[in-house]
Amino acid sequence: MTSTTAPTSGALDGLLVADFSRVLAGPFATQGLADLGATVVKVESPAGDETRSWAPPERDGVSTYYLGINRNKYDVVLDFRDPGDQALALELARRADVVIENFKPGGLRKFRLDYDAVAAVNPGVIYASISGFGTEGGAALPGYDLIVQAASGLMSLTGSPDGPAYRSGVSVFDIMTGMQASLGILAALHHRSRTGEGQHVEVNLLSTALAAMANHSSTFVAGGSVPFRMGNAHPSLFPYEPLPASDGEIVVVAANDGQFVKLAEALGRPELASDDRFARTEQRNRNRELLRPLLVEALAERTAAEWFEVLTAAGIACGPINTIDGGVALAERLGLDPVVSVGEGPDAVPMIRNPIRFSRTPPRYDSPPPALGEHDSLIRAWLEEPVSASAALPADASTALPADASTARTTTATAEGAAHA
């Protein structure tokens, strides 16, 4: 486990993000931006982000769900129903480079915190909105990942062919939508750097789902066929699935003809690669029910662990079927250093490392996920200062976050003027 102690800068250093999101897609996106150097101010209602109480599992009374996606952030409680807090929220949005929210479409309009209201006082803002089904006919539909997995068709592809449909084991479309939001934000920031123009970036879970199903979506829209549930099998490749060894399953992949030659040789069955029924990808795919028992017969001669060593040494893609602890252990053995300790002393929290590596501006792991309202005094005092005196968040010994969060643009409006815009 890597431990970090000193604050660091990153590729997004100097960007201020007002985070009006909660639960998963938005916080996942803003944690990624914070890891890369942006200063993120997480705004919560008095009740807090509901994931704080999604337990068990938990760590020191805080849900591990919340802990997994909220590091490197300031935290302030603002009640949008209170005129004073609403004004502070608008002032934060006015100073921000990026605003991100995942309220129901139109839900922030009544608080004068929607895109039009914020852009009126901050024309260069990049305002990212995340919804479940977009802002037109699906605006009123609740945007839960499970609902989108069902409605998009993903569940129809997951599970045994003769069994019920299953959800993915993780909230894949929340995570993917958060990533799409981050991509859209960075693209919009690049556009602003060239033109000075801000814009509204919108992403939704259903559109992300249809795009993320990639070849399966293309099977329908380009090929006219509706994909169906195949368990762990791949519709276009074989072998590309778990196969039984003597003591359990191992995932075996031969994605092209050359790889299948290597596999056949490593299994001690070189004749399979020259068999007309199996020599080409299309033939193996069409004749998989003939080929599978032959591969299973060969794999029965060793354990899954033994085959992992043998096949890997032969340059064949394969892998054990691990639980999460096994996955972390594998990453550690491979030198990926997957776990970082975020924070110091008893408040430090072990977390999964940001997956992006940079040669010059590495991700930072400066502060653990904040307590509800942890930085209330700091953020409120900063927002209440006149703009000429508040270009940066002040230093605060209680947090490891850098103290140079600055607005990339300047405006002439004062905090009072912005609050009444």
XYZ file of C-alpha atoms in Angstrom:
421
model
C 0.000 0.000 0.000
C 1.314 3.410 -0.974
C 1.121 6.169 1.635
C 0.929 9.840 0.702
C 1.667 12.692 3.075
C 2.400 15.934 1.213
C -0.145 17.759 -0.970
C 0.610 17.552 -4.659
C -0.503 19.348 -7.794
C -1.809 17.766 -10.947
C -2.762 18.254 -14.567
C -6.006 20.053 -13.597
C -4.413 22.269 -10.957
C -6.168 25.647 -10.785
C -9.610 24.417 -11.836
C -12.479 24.945 -9.404
C -15.342 22.423 -9.519
C -18.682 23.015 -7.794
C -20.050 19.540 -7.174
C -23.833 19.529 -6.730
C -24.050 15.781 -7.359
C -24.585 12.808 -5.096
C -24.641 8.991 -5.009
C -22.390 7.576 -7.771
C -22.054 8.938 -11.328
C -21.381 12.553 -10.331
C -19.159 11.878 -7.295
C -17.174 9.308 -9.293
C -16.541 11.946 -11.962
C -15.569 14.652 -9.491
C -13.260 12.351 -7.536
C -11.425 11.683 -10.786
C -11.129 15.420 -11.467
C -9.936 15.992 -7.901
C -7.347 13.222 -8.214
C -5.947 15.051 -11.242
C -5.546 18.323 -9.358
C -8.868 20.155 -9.569
C -10.219 21.739 -6.406
C -13.635 20.183 -5.814
C -16.175 21.627 -3.402
C -18.795 18.998 -2.623
C -22.111 20.640 -1.740
C -24.490 18.548 0.348
C -27.947 19.088 1.747
C -28.354 19.018 5.547
C -29.324 15.352 5.187
C -26.084 14.622 3.346
C -25.281 12.398 0.398
C -27.462 9.339 0.963
C -24.569 6.983 0.260
C -23.066 7.987 3.620
C -25.604 5.663 5.236
C -25.623 2.868 2.662
C -24.254 0.276 5.046
C -23.107 -2.319 5.704
C -20.314 -2.521 4.716
C -18.781 0.386 6.584
C -15.547 1.700 8.063
C -15.668 3.521 11.394
C -19.385 4.089 10.979
C -19.169 5.494 7.427
C -20.366 3.571 4.388
C -17.544 2.206 2.265
C -19.718 3.125 -0.729
C -19.353 6.818 0.147
C -15.688 6.428 1.039
C -14.881 4.888 -2.340
C -15.800 7.931 -4.437
C -15.285 11.130 -2.435
C -11.613 11.692 -1.643
C -9.735 14.964 -2.241
C -12.840 17.129 -1.793
C -13.892 20.061 0.363
C -17.352 19.623 1.873
C -19.942 22.263 2.695
C -23.594 21.933 3.698
C -25.945 24.312 1.871
C -29.718 24.126 2.082
C -30.983 25.362 -1.290
C -34.354 26.107 0.286
C -32.704 28.739 2.470
C -32.265 32.058 0.579
C -28.878 32.721 2.160
C -27.500 29.283 1.362
C -29.000 29.466 -2.119
C -27.111 32.707 -2.688
C -23.863 31.104 -1.514
C -24.433 28.173 -3.887
C -24.903 30.570 -6.785
C -21.771 32.434 -5.762
C -19.827 29.181 -5.723
C -21.163 28.364 -9.194
C -20.255 31.881 -10.361
C -16.640 31.405 -9.305
C -16.362 27.836 -10.594
C -14.815 26.632 -13.821
C -17.049 23.567 -13.732
C -20.445 22.846 -12.186
C -21.665 19.264 -12.124
C -25.124 18.135 -10.987
C -27.388 15.112 -11.182
C -30.725 16.454 -9.962
C -33.800 15.416 -11.908
C -33.893 17.464 -15.122
C -35.142 20.941 -14.274
C -34.834 20.282 -10.551
C -32.389 23.130 -9.932
C -34.417 25.716 -11.836
C -36.562 26.533 -8.811
C -33.399 27.343 -6.864
C -31.952 29.511 -9.678
C -29.032 27.109 -9.974
C -29.822 25.639 -13.393
C -27.539 26.164 -16.392
C -29.265 29.318 -17.654
C -29.135 30.989 -14.229
C -25.490 30.087 -13.657
C -24.401 31.011 -17.194
C -26.036 34.415 -16.759
C -23.491 35.263 -14.035
C -20.682 32.991 -15.280
C -20.757 32.841 -19.102
C -17.598 30.736 -19.299
C -18.841 27.996 -17.008
C -18.745 24.351 -18.053
C -22.004 23.049 -16.589
C -22.381 19.273 -16.654
C -25.777 17.652 -16.066
C -26.228 13.929 -15.479
C -29.646 12.287 -15.804
C -31.085 8.837 -16.211
C -33.000 9.223 -19.461
C -32.295 12.724 -20.800
C -34.295 15.920 -20.648
C -37.095 15.206 -23.127
C -39.552 12.310 -22.859
C -37.563 10.615 -20.109
C -37.082 13.655 -17.904
C -39.467 12.406 -15.208
C -38.068 8.865 -15.078
C -35.887 8.022 -12.053
C -32.302 7.413 -13.107
C -31.230 4.322 -11.192
C -28.483 2.164 -12.677
C -30.506 -1.011 -12.208
C -33.459 0.448 -14.109
C -31.171 1.406 -16.979
C -29.503 -2.006 -17.011
C -32.976 -3.480 -17.426
C -34.400 -0.963 -19.896
C -31.312 -0.710 -22.108
C -31.128 -4.438 -22.794
C -27.989 -5.228 -20.779
C -29.820 -7.582 -18.432
C -31.141 -9.497 -21.419
C -27.497 -10.271 -22.244
C -26.434 -11.258 -18.725
C -26.972 -14.702 -17.216
C -27.403 -18.267 -18.429
C -29.213 -18.783 -21.737
C -31.930 -20.817 -20.035
C -32.071 -18.773 -16.836
C -33.349 -15.351 -15.751
C -31.808 -12.058 -16.759
C -29.257 -10.663 -14.301
C -27.906 -7.265 -13.439
C -24.192 -6.657 -13.632
C -22.449 -7.126 -10.300
C -21.501 -3.428 -10.277
C -23.355 -0.267 -11.290
C -21.663 -0.215 -14.655
C -23.689 2.543 -16.275
C -23.361 4.928 -13.338
C -19.597 4.505 -13.517
C -19.485 4.778 -17.308
C -21.725 7.843 -17.284
C -19.422 9.470 -14.749
C -16.527 8.794 -17.086
C -18.453 10.244 -20.043
C -19.222 13.328 -17.954
C -15.512 13.749 -17.222
C -14.666 13.359 -20.902
C -17.293 15.914 -21.877
C -16.053 18.359 -19.242
C -12.446 18.094 -20.398
C -13.451 18.532 -24.045
C -15.528 21.598 -23.153
C -12.627 23.035 -21.159
C -10.376 22.639 -24.180
C -12.944 24.398 -26.338
C -13.133 27.208 -23.778
C -9.358 27.553 -23.740
C -9.495 28.292 -27.489
C -12.647 30.386 -27.670
C -13.514 31.583 -24.177
C -16.955 29.995 -24.530
C -18.596 27.972 -21.791
C -21.296 25.426 -22.522
C -23.787 22.937 -21.142
C -22.600 19.314 -21.190
C -25.350 16.700 -20.827
C -24.980 12.956 -20.335
C -27.539 10.331 -19.417
C -27.379 6.716 -18.351
C -29.469 5.259 -21.179
C -27.439 6.886 -23.965
C -24.257 5.795 -22.212
C -25.615 2.256 -21.935
C -26.464 1.994 -25.628
C -23.036 3.323 -26.593
C -21.235 1.132 -24.059
C -22.862 -2.047 -25.353
C -20.867 -1.319 -28.511
C -20.787 -4.499 -30.608
C -24.094 -5.691 -29.159
C -25.843 -2.438 -30.044
C -24.245 -2.581 -33.474
C -25.542 -6.121 -33.928
C -29.037 -4.667 -33.863
C -28.702 -1.242 -35.497
C -26.283 -2.338 -38.239
C -27.044 -6.040 -38.541
C -30.749 -6.181 -37.803
C -30.373 -8.956 -35.231
C -31.235 -8.798 -31.541
C -28.400 -10.181 -29.365
C -29.349 -12.810 -26.820
C -28.112 -14.169 -23.513
C -25.165 -16.560 -23.842
C -23.932 -16.909 -20.292
C -20.161 -16.458 -20.269
C -19.811 -17.182 -23.972
C -18.851 -14.579 -26.591
C -21.109 -14.326 -29.660
C -18.234 -13.999 -32.131
C -15.225 -15.751 -30.556
C -14.390 -19.197 -29.200
C -12.698 -19.987 -26.920
C -13.393 -16.784 -25.021
C -14.953 -17.956 -21.765
C -14.336 -19.909 -18.564
C -13.490 -23.580 -19.106
C -13.106 -26.252 -16.403
C -9.665 -27.455 -15.355
C -9.214 -30.356 -12.927
C -10.154 -28.299 -9.860
C -12.110 -25.290 -11.120
C -12.550 -22.907 -14.004
C -10.038 -20.740 -15.807
C -10.826 -18.121 -18.443
C -9.182 -18.989 -21.774
C -8.980 -16.650 -24.755
C -7.905 -17.341 -28.331
C -9.012 -14.236 -30.198
C -7.335 -15.030 -33.519
C -5.969 -17.984 -35.463
C -2.377 -17.522 -34.305
C -3.450 -17.536 -30.680
C -5.406 -20.738 -31.218
C -2.328 -22.436 -32.686
C -0.400 -21.523 -29.518
C -3.250 -22.735 -27.327
C -3.528 -26.074 -29.101
C 0.216 -26.624 -28.753
C 0.273 -25.653 -25.071
C -2.602 -28.057 -24.375
C -0.733 -30.879 -26.095
C -3.343 -31.027 -28.849
C -1.582 -29.405 -31.845
C -3.800 -31.314 -34.288
C -6.772 -29.140 -33.300
C -5.250 -26.106 -35.017
C -5.036 -27.904 -38.356
C -8.495 -29.440 -38.128
C -10.670 -27.847 -40.832
C -13.493 -27.483 -38.324
C -11.394 -25.297 -36.027
C -8.601 -23.722 -38.076
C -10.288 -20.332 -38.567
C -12.083 -18.003 -36.179
C -15.430 -18.335 -37.957
C -15.138 -22.133 -38.011
C -14.320 -22.332 -34.306
C -17.257 -20.066 -33.568
C -19.704 -22.122 -35.600
C -18.360 -25.440 -34.302
C -17.856 -24.474 -30.669
C -20.008 -27.332 -29.384
C -17.628 -29.761 -31.080
C -14.483 -27.989 -29.928
C -15.445 -27.303 -26.316
C -15.370 -30.936 -25.076
C -11.967 -31.431 -26.699
C -10.562 -28.416 -24.868
C -12.202 -29.501 -21.600
C -10.644 -32.951 -21.955
C -7.192 -31.425 -22.316
C -7.642 -28.922 -19.479
C -8.714 -31.706 -17.098
C -5.077 -32.812 -16.900
C -3.990 -29.880 -14.689
C -5.363 -27.487 -12.078
C -6.477 -23.987 -12.966
C -3.420 -22.527 -11.213
C -1.092 -24.828 -13.150
C -2.728 -23.957 -16.453
C -2.467 -20.250 -15.626
C 1.307 -20.637 -15.350
C 1.638 -22.879 -18.427
C -0.616 -20.856 -20.724
C 0.779 -17.501 -19.614
C 4.309 -18.730 -20.293
C 3.162 -19.743 -23.778
C 1.826 -16.239 -24.458
C -1.828 -17.237 -24.247
C -4.380 -14.913 -22.660
C -5.963 -16.553 -19.637
C -6.920 -15.691 -16.100
C -8.149 -17.064 -12.808
C -11.671 -16.299 -11.602
C -10.891 -14.349 -8.450
C -12.937 -12.710 -5.756
C -12.185 -8.996 -5.182
C -9.426 -9.786 -2.689
C -7.802 -11.992 -5.277
C -8.035 -9.248 -7.858
C -6.300 -6.787 -5.533
C -3.661 -9.390 -4.691
C -3.018 -10.042 -8.392
C -2.577 -6.317 -9.051
C -0.093 -6.180 -6.161
C 1.871 -9.132 -7.543
C 2.001 -7.438 -10.930
C 3.469 -4.273 -9.401
C 0.413 -2.101 -10.021
C 0.359 -0.916 -6.391
C -3.468 -0.793 -6.393
C -4.087 0.475 -2.846
C -3.179 3.929 -1.554
C -3.532 5.309 1.962
C -5.332 8.639 1.705
C -4.817 11.034 4.610
C -2.675 10.717 7.708
C -2.816 9.017 11.069
C -6.046 7.475 12.349
C -8.091 9.356 9.723
C -6.261 7.728 6.800
C -8.438 5.588 4.546
C -7.146 2.826 2.240
C -8.535 3.374 -1.252
C -8.074 2.067 -4.772
C -5.540 4.006 -6.819
C -6.663 6.198 -9.716
C -6.128 3.999 -12.802
C -4.442 6.723 -14.894
C -0.653 7.046 -14.849
C 1.089 10.281 -15.814
C 4.808 10.784 -16.378
C 4.744 14.417 -15.171
C 1.517 15.143 -13.286
C 0.534 12.078 -11.263
C -2.820 11.843 -9.466
C -2.894 13.056 -5.881
C -4.259 11.411 -2.766
C -4.191 14.290 -0.327
C -7.275 14.000 1.830
C -9.747 11.259 2.760
C -13.466 11.568 1.973
C -14.745 14.498 4.054
C -17.222 14.403 6.898
C -20.560 16.092 6.284
C -19.949 19.837 6.427
C -16.295 19.362 7.366
C -15.246 22.603 5.665
C -18.364 24.687 6.324
C -16.581 27.556 8.072
C -13.787 27.696 5.510
C -16.020 27.633 2.419
C -18.673 29.987 3.798
C -16.061 32.570 4.833
C -14.438 32.353 1.411
C -17.728 32.748 -0.460
C -18.785 35.709 1.682
C -15.597 37.672 0.934
C -15.649 40.272 -1.855
C -14.443 38.776 -5.084
C -11.353 40.998 -5.204
C -10.165 39.439 -1.970
C -11.146 35.882 -2.691
C -9.280 34.676 -5.720
C -8.138 31.639 -3.767
C -9.392 29.396 -1.023
C -7.473 30.176 2.172
C -5.080 27.717 3.737
C -6.594 25.485 6.376
C -4.437 23.375 8.633
C -7.215 20.823 9.066
C -7.076 19.694 5.457
C -4.317 18.425 3.211
C -5.932 19.951 0.134
C -3.871 22.620 -1.613
C -4.814 26.211 -0.804
C -4.486 27.702 -4.280
C -7.865 26.845 -5.772
C -8.459 29.768 -8.038
C -11.058 30.871 -10.511
C -9.702 30.670 -14.039
C -11.702 33.721 -15.119
C -12.464 37.023 -13.417
C -15.742 38.869 -13.306
C -16.744 42.269 -11.997
C -19.749 41.085 -10.036
C -19.437 41.007 -6.268
C -20.750 38.142 -4.196
C -23.783 40.256 -3.237
C -24.478 41.188 -6.822
C -24.208 37.589 -7.991
C -26.613 36.467 -5.296
C -29.306 38.785 -6.643
C -28.656 38.280 -10.352
